[in-house]
Coordinates of C-alpha atoms in Angstrom, one line a residue:
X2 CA 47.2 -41.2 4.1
X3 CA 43.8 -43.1 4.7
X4 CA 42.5 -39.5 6.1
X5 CA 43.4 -38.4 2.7
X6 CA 42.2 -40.8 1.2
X7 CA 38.7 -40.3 2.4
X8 CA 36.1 -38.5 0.3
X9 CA 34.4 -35.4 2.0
X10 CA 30.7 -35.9 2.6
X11 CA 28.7 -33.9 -0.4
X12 CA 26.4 -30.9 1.2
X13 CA 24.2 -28.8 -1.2
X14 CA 24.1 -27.2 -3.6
X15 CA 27.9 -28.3 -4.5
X16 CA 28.1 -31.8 -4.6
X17 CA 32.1 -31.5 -5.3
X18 CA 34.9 -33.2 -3.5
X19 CA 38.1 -30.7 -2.6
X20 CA 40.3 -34.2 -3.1
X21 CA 40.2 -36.6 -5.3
X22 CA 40.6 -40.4 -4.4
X23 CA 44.3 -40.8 -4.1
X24 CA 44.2 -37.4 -2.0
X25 CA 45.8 -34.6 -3.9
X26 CA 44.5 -31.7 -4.6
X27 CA 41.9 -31.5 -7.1
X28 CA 42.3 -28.2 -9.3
X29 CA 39.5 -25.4 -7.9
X30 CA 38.4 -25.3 -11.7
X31 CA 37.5 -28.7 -11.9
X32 CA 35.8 -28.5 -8.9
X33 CA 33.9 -25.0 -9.9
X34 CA 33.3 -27.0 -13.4
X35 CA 31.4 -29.9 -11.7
X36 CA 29.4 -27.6 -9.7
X37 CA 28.5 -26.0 -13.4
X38 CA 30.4 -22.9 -12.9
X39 CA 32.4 -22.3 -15.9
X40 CA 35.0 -19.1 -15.2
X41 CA 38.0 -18.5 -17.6
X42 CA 41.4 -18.7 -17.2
X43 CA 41.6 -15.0 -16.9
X44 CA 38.9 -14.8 -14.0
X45 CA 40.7 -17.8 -12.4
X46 CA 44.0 -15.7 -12.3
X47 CA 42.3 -12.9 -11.2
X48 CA 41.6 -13.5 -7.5
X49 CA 39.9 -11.9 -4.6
X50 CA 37.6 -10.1 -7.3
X51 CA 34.3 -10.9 -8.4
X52 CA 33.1 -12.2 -11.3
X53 CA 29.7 -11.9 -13.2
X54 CA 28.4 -15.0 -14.9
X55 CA 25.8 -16.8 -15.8
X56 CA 24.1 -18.7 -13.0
X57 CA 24.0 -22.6 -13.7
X58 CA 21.0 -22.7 -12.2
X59 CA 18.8 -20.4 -13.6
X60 CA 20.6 -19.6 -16.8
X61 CA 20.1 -15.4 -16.2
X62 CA 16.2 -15.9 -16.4
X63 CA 14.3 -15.3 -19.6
X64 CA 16.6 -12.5 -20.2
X65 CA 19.6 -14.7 -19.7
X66 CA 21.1 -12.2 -17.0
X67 CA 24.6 -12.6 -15.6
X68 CA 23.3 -12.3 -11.8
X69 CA 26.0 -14.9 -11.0
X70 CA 28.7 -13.9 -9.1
X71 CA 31.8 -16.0 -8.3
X72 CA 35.2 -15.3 -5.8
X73 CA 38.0 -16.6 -5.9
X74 CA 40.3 -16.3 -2.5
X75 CA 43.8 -14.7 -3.0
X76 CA 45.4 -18.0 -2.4
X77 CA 43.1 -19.5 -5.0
X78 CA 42.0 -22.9 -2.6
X79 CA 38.0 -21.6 -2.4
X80 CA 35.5 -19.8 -4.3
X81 CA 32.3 -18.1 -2.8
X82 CA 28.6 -18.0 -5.0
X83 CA 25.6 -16.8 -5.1
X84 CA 22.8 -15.8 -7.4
X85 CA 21.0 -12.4 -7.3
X86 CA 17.5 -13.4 -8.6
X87 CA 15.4 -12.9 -6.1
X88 CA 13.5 -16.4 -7.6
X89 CA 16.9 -18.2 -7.7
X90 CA 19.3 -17.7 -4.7
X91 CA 21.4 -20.4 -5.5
X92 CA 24.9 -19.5 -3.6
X93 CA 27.6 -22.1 -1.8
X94 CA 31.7 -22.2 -1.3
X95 CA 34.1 -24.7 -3.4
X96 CA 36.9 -26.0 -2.4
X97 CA 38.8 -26.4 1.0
X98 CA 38.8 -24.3 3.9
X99 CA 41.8 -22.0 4.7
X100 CA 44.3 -23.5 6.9
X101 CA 42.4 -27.2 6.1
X102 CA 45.0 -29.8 4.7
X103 CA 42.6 -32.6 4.7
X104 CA 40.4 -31.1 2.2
X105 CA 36.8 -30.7 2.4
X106 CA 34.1 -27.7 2.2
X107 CA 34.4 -25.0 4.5
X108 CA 31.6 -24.1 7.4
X109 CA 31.9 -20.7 7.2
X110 CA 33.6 -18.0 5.1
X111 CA 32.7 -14.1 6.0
X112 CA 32.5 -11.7 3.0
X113 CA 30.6 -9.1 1.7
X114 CA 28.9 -9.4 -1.8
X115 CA 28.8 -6.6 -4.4
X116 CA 25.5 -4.5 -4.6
X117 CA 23.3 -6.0 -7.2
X118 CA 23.6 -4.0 -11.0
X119 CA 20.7 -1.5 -11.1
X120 CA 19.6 -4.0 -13.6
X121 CA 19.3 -6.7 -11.5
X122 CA 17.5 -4.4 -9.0
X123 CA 14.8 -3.8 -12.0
X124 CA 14.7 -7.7 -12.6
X125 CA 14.3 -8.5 -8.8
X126 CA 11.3 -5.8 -8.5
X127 CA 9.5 -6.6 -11.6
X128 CA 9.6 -10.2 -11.0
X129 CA 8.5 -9.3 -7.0
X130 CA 5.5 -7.5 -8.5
X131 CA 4.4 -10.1 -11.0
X132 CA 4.3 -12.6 -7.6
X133 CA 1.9 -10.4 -5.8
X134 CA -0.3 -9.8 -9.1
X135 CA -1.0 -13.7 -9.4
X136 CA -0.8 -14.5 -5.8
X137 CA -3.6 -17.0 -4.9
X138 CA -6.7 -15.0 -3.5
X139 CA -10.2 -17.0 -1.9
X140 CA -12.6 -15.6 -4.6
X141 CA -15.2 -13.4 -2.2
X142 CA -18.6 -15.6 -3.0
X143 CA -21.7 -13.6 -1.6
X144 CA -25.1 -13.4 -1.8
X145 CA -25.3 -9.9 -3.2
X146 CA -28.8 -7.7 -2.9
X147 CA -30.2 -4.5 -4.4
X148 CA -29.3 -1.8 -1.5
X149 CA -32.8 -1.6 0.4
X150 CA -34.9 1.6 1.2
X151 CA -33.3 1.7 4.4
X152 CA -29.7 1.8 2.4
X153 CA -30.9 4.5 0.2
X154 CA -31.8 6.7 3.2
X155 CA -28.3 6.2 4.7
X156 CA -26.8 6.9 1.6
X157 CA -29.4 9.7 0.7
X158 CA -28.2 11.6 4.1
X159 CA -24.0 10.9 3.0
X160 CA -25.6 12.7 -0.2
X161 CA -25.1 9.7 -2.3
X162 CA -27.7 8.7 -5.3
X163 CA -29.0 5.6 -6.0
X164 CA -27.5 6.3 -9.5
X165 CA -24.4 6.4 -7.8
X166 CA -24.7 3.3 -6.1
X167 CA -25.5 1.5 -8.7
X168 CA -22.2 2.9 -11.8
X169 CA -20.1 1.7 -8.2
X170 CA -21.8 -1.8 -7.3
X171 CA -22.9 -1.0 -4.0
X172 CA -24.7 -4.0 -2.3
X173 CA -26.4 -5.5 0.8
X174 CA -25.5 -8.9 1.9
X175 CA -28.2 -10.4 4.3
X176 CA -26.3 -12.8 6.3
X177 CA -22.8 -11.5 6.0
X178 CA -20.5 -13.0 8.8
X179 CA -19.0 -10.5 11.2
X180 CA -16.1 -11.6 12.6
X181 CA -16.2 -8.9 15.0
X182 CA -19.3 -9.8 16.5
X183 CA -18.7 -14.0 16.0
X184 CA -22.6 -14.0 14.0
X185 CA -24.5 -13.5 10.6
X186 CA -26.1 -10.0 9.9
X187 CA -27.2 -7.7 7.6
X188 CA -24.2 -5.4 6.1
X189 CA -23.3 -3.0 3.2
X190 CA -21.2 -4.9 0.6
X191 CA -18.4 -2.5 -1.3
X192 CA -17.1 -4.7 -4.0
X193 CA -13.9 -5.1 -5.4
X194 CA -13.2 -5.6 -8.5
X195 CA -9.7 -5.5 -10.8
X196 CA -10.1 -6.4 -14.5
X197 CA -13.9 -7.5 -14.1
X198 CA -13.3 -9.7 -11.2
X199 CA -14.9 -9.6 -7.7
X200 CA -11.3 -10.1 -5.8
X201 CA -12.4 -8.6 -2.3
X202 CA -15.7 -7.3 -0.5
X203 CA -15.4 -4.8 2.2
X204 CA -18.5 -5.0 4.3
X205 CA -20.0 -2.3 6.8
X206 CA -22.1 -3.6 9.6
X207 CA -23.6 -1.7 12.8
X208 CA -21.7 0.9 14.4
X209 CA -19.3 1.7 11.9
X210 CA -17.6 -1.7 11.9
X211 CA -16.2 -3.0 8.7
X212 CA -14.6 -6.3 7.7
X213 CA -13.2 -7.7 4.4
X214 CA -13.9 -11.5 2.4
X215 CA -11.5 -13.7 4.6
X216 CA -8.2 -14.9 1.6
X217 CA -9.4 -11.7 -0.5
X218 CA -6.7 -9.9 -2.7
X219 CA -5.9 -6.8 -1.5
X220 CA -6.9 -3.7 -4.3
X221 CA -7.9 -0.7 -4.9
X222 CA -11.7 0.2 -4.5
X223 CA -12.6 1.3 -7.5
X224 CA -9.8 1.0 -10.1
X225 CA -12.2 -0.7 -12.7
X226 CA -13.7 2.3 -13.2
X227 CA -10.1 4.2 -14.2
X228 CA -10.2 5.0 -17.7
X229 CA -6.3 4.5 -19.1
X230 CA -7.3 6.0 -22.3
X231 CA -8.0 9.6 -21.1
X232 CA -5.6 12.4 -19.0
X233 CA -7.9 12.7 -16.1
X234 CA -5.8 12.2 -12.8
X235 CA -6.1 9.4 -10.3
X236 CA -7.9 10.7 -7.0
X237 CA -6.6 8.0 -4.3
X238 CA -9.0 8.6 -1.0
X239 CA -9.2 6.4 2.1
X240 CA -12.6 4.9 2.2
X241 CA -15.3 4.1 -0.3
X242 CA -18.1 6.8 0.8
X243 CA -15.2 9.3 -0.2
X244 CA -15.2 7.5 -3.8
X245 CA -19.0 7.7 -4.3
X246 CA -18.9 11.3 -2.8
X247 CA -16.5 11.8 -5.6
X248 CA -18.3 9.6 -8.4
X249 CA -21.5 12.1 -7.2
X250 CA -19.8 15.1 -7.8
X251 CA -18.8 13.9 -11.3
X252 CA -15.5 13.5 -10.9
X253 CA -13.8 10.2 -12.6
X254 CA -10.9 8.2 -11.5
X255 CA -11.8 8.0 -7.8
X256 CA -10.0 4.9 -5.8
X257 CA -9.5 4.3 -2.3
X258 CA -7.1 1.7 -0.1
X259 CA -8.5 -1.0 1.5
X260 CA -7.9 -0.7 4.7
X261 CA -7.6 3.4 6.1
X262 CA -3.7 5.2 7.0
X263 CA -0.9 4.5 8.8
X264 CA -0.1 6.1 11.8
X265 CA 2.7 7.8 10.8
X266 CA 5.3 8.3 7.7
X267 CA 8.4 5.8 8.3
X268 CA 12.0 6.4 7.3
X269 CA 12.9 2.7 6.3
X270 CA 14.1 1.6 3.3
X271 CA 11.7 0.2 0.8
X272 CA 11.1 -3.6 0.6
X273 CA 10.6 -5.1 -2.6
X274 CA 6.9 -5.2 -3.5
X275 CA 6.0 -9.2 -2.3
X276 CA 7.1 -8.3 1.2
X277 CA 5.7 -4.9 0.8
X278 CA 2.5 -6.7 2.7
X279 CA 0.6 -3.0 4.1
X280 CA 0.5 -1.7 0.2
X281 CA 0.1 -4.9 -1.2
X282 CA -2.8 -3.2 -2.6
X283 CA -0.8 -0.7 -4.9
X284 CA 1.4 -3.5 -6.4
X285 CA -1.9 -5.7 -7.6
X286 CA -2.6 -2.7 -9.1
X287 CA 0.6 -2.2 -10.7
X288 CA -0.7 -2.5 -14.2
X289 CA -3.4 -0.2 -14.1
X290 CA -1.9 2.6 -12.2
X291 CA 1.1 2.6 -14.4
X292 CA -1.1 1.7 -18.1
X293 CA -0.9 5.5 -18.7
X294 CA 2.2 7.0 -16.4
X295 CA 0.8 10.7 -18.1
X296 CA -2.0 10.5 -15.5
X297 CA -1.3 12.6 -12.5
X298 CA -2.0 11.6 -9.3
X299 CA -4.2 13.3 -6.7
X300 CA -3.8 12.6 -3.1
X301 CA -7.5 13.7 -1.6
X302 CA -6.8 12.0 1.8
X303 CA -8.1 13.0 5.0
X304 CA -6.9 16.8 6.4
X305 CA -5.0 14.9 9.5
X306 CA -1.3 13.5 10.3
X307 CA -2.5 9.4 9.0
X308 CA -4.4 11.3 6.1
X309 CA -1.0 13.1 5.0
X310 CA 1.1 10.0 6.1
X311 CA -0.7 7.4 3.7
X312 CA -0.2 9.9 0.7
X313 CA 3.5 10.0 1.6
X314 CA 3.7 6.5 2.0
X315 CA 1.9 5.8 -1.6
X316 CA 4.0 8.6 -3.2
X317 CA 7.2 6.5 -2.3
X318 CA 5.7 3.7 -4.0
X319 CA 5.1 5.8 -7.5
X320 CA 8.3 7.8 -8.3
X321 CA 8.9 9.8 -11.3
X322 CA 4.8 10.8 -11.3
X323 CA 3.1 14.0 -11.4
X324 CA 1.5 14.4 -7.6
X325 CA -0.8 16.8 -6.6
X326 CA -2.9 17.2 -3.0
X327 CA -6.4 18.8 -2.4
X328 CA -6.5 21.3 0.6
X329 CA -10.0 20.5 2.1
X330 CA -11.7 24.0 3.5
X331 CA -12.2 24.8 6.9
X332 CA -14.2 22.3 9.1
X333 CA -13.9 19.3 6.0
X334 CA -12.0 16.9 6.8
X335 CA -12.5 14.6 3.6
X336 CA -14.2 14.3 0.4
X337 CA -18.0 13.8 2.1
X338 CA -17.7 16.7 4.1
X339 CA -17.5 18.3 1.6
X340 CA -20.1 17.8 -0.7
X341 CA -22.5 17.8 2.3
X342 CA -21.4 20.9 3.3
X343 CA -20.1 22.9 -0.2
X344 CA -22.2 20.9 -2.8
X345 CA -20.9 18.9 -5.5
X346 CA -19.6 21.9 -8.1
X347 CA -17.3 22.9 -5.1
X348 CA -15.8 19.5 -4.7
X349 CA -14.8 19.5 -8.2
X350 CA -13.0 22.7 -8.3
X351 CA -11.0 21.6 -5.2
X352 CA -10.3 18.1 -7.0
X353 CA -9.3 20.2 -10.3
X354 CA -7.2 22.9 -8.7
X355 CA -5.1 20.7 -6.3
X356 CA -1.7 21.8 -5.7
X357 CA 1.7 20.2 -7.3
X358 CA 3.6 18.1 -4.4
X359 CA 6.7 16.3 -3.8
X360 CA 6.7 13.1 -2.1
X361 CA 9.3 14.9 -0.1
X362 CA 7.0 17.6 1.0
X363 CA 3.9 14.7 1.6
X364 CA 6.3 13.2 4.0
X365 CA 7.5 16.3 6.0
X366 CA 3.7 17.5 6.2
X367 CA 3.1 14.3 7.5
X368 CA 6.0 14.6 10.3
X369 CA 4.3 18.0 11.1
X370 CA 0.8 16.8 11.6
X371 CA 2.0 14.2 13.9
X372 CA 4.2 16.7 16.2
X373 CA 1.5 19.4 16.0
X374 CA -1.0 16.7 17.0
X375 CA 1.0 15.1 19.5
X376 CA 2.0 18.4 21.3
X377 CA -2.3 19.5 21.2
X378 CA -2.7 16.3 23.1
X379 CA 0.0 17.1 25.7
X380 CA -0.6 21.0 25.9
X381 CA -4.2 20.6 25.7
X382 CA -5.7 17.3 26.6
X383 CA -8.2 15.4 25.4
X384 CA -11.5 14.3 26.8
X385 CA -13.5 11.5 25.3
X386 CA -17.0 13.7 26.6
X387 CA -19.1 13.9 23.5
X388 CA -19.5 17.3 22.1
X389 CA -23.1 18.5 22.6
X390 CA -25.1 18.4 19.8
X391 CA -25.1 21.5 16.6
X392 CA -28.1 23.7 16.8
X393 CA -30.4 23.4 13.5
X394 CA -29.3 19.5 12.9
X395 CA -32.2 17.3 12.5
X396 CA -31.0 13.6 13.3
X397 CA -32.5 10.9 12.0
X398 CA -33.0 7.7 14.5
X399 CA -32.9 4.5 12.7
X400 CA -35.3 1.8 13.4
X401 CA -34.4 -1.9 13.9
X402 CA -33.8 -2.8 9.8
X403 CA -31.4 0.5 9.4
X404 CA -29.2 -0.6 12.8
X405 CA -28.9 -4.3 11.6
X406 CA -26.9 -3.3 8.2
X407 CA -24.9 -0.5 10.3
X408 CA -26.5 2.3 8.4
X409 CA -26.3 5.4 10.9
X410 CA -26.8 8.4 9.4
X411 CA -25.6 11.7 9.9
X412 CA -28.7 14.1 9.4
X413 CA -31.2 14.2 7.1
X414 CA -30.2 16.0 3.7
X415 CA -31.7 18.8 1.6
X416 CA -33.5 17.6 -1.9
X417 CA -30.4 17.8 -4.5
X418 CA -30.6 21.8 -5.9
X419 CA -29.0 23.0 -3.0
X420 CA -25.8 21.1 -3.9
X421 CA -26.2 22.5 -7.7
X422 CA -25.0 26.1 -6.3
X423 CA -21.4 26.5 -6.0
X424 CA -19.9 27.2 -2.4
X425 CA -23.9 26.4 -1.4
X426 CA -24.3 25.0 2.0
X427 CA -26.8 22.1 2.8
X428 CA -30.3 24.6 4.5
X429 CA -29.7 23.9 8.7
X430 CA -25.8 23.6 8.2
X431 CA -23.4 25.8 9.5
X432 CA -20.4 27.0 8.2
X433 CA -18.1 24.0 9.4
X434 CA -18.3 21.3 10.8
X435 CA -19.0 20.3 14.8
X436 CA -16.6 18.3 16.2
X437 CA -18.7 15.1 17.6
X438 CA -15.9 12.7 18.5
X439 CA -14.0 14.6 21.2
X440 CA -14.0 18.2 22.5
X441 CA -11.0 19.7 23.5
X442 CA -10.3 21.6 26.7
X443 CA -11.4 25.1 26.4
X444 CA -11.7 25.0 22.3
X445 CA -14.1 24.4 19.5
X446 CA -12.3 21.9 17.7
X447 CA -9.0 20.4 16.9
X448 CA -7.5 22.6 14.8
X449 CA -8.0 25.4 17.0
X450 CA -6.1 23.5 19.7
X451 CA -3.2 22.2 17.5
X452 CA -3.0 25.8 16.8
X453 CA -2.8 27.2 20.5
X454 CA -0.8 24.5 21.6
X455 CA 1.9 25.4 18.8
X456 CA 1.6 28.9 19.2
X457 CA 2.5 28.0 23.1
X458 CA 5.8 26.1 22.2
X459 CA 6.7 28.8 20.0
X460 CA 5.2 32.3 20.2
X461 CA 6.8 33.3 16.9
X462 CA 4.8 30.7 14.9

């Protein structure tokens, strides 16, 4: 009787008693009613089904949502909640646990909770994407300079001009802070900026090292520069020199992502965009990717398996739009290549007469890429020798200035009229381009090995 007596101790977030203080029974209704769940006398009598309220909590949200559901056990002694905004969560048991005379909230009840309404999967994304839009960022604060003569050489020899450089904001920082090499130094500054603020810089120091503004907000490198109000497409690329490339060859609506491909294409389910933390930089973009859902989008990423996995990976992220992908020609592996190689009339016609895709398609070329480039390595092998250099290249060797901001360039380039001609090649180029990274056993280049290497698995192919 005392036992009964006894008040069981209140636990979040029900701060309900299953007895009241002579020790019978207190109805489950009262007790959902002083937790603020309010069900009717139907939904009482209906039991071991769920039921779809409003959440006492958060009241549904601004839209006043029933994402509150509430179960009632068959014997009617207990009722499982829980809440379904992502931003609310609230969720408990009432009432006592099976097989428990003296009252008191259960430890543990096993069940499985109905799939969320698709539109409280709509509520639960837009409301995940609205967190990652006002996240809290470190606003990037540097000491921005006019790019230098030795920067307009580099650029000159990527054939970049400084009329480029400057519609795109390009910069020099003078005592930008490697983290890689633990000092201060000269560096190329790429800024980033999303409705006229600098969110992010990506800086480029010696050796082809890059590093971005420590607390910056992932974005898109160049989305100020989309114009909403016209049907041009969106050109997504994977690094900034392929955006002014772009910008050169008068073509609008280039961007790039932040930080290069994936590996590879992955089969998992999608997370909702605030722990989507690799393409955080698509979702803070949300608003200007989607202000004019017409524009189609253009994957130009680089012709190899992480080029053709990030365009699968971003084409996941944007369903229901118009995709298209740009076959680079022989020996070009990205936008760069090129208009060094091609000139800048060529580039547009490839950007202009990209092919319709499927995401579906993106992702098995992607799956492709990577076995064909896996089974080269293992056919073939690889040997990190340098390839010896192309005949008729005249290299440039920076002096002391040019190695301090990491500006290496990659030969000297012909004065702009040779890049006025289309399908022109730059005077001293040949018809593709050298492979200098890595040689491969016994081959000119990469492709040529994925090819015998597949062709050896499969003598049909």
């Amino acid at each position: 009787q005392g036992q009964q007596g006894q008040q069981a101790p209140a636990a979040p977030p029900v701060p309900t008693t299953a007895r009241g203080a002579e020790g019978a029974a207190r109805p489950l209704a009262e007790q959902l009613a002083a937790a603020g769940i309010e069900l009717t006398p139907s939904q009482l009598s209906h039991r071991d089904e769920w039921h779809r309220v409003q959440c006492p909590r958060c009241g549904g949200g601004s839209s006043g949502e029933r994402s509150f559901t509430v179960l009632v056990d068959e014997g009617g002694r207990h009722a499982v909640f829980n809440c379904w905004r992502a931003s609310c969560g609230h969720s408990g048991i009432v009432g006592d646990r099976p097989g428990d005379k003296a009252g008191g909230l259960p430890r543990e009840v096993e069940y499985e909770a109905p799939p969320p309404s698709p539109a409280e999967e709509r509520q639960r994304h837009t409301e995940a994407i609205i967190a990652v839009d006002t996240a809290p960022f470190t606003r990037p604060t540097p000491t921005l300079m006019a790019p230098s003569a030795r920067v307009l050489e580099f650029f000159h020899s990527r054939g970049i001009s400084p009329a480029t450089l400057e519609a795109a904001g390009v910069r020099i920082v003078p005592d930008a802070f490697s983290p890689l090499a633990g000092k201060r130094m000269q560096a190329i500054a790429f800024q980033y900026l999303r409705r006229g603020e600098l969110v992010n810089v990506k800086y480029r120091g010696p050796g082809k090292t890059f590093w971005q503004s420590k607390g910056g907000k992932k974005s898109l490198y160049g989305i100020d520069l989309v114009d909403a109000s016209t049907q041009e497409p969106i050109v997504l690329v994977e690094g900034e020199i392929d955006v002014l490339s772009l910008m050169e060859a008068g073509v609008r609506g280039a961007v790039s992502v932040p930080d290069g491909a994936p590996p590879q294409v992955t089969r998992r389910a999608l997370p909702l965009p605030d722990k989507d933390k690799k393409y955080a930089f698509l979702w803070s973009c949300h608003r200007e990717l989607w202000s004019n859902p017409s524009k189609a989008i253009v994957f130009a990423t680089d012709a190899d398996a992480p080029g053709r996995a990030l365009a699968a990976e971003v084409a996941r992220r944007l369903p229901g739009r118009e995709l298209r992908l740009v076959q680079w020609p022989e020996g070009c592996k990205d936008a760069n290549d090129v208009l060094l190689y091609h000139g800048d009339a060529f580039l547009r016609e490839l950007v202009s007469s990209a092919k319709p895709v499927t995401a579906k398609q993106l992702a098995d070329m992607a799956r492709k890429a990577l076995e064909l480039a896996k089974l080269a390595l293992k056919a073939v092998g690889k040997t990190e020798t340098p390839a010896p250099p192309a005949p008729q290249r005249e290299t440039k060797v920076p002096s002391a200035p040019l190695r301090a901001a990491g500006e290496q360039p990659r030969a000297s380039v012909a004065p702009r009229s040779w890049r006025t001609t289309p399908g022109a090649r730059a005077p001293g180029r040949g018809p593709s381009r050298p492979t200098t990274q890595a040689s491969f056993n016994g081959f000119a280049s990469a492709e040529d090995a994925i090819l015998a290497a597949a062709q050896a698995a499969d003598p049909a192919s």
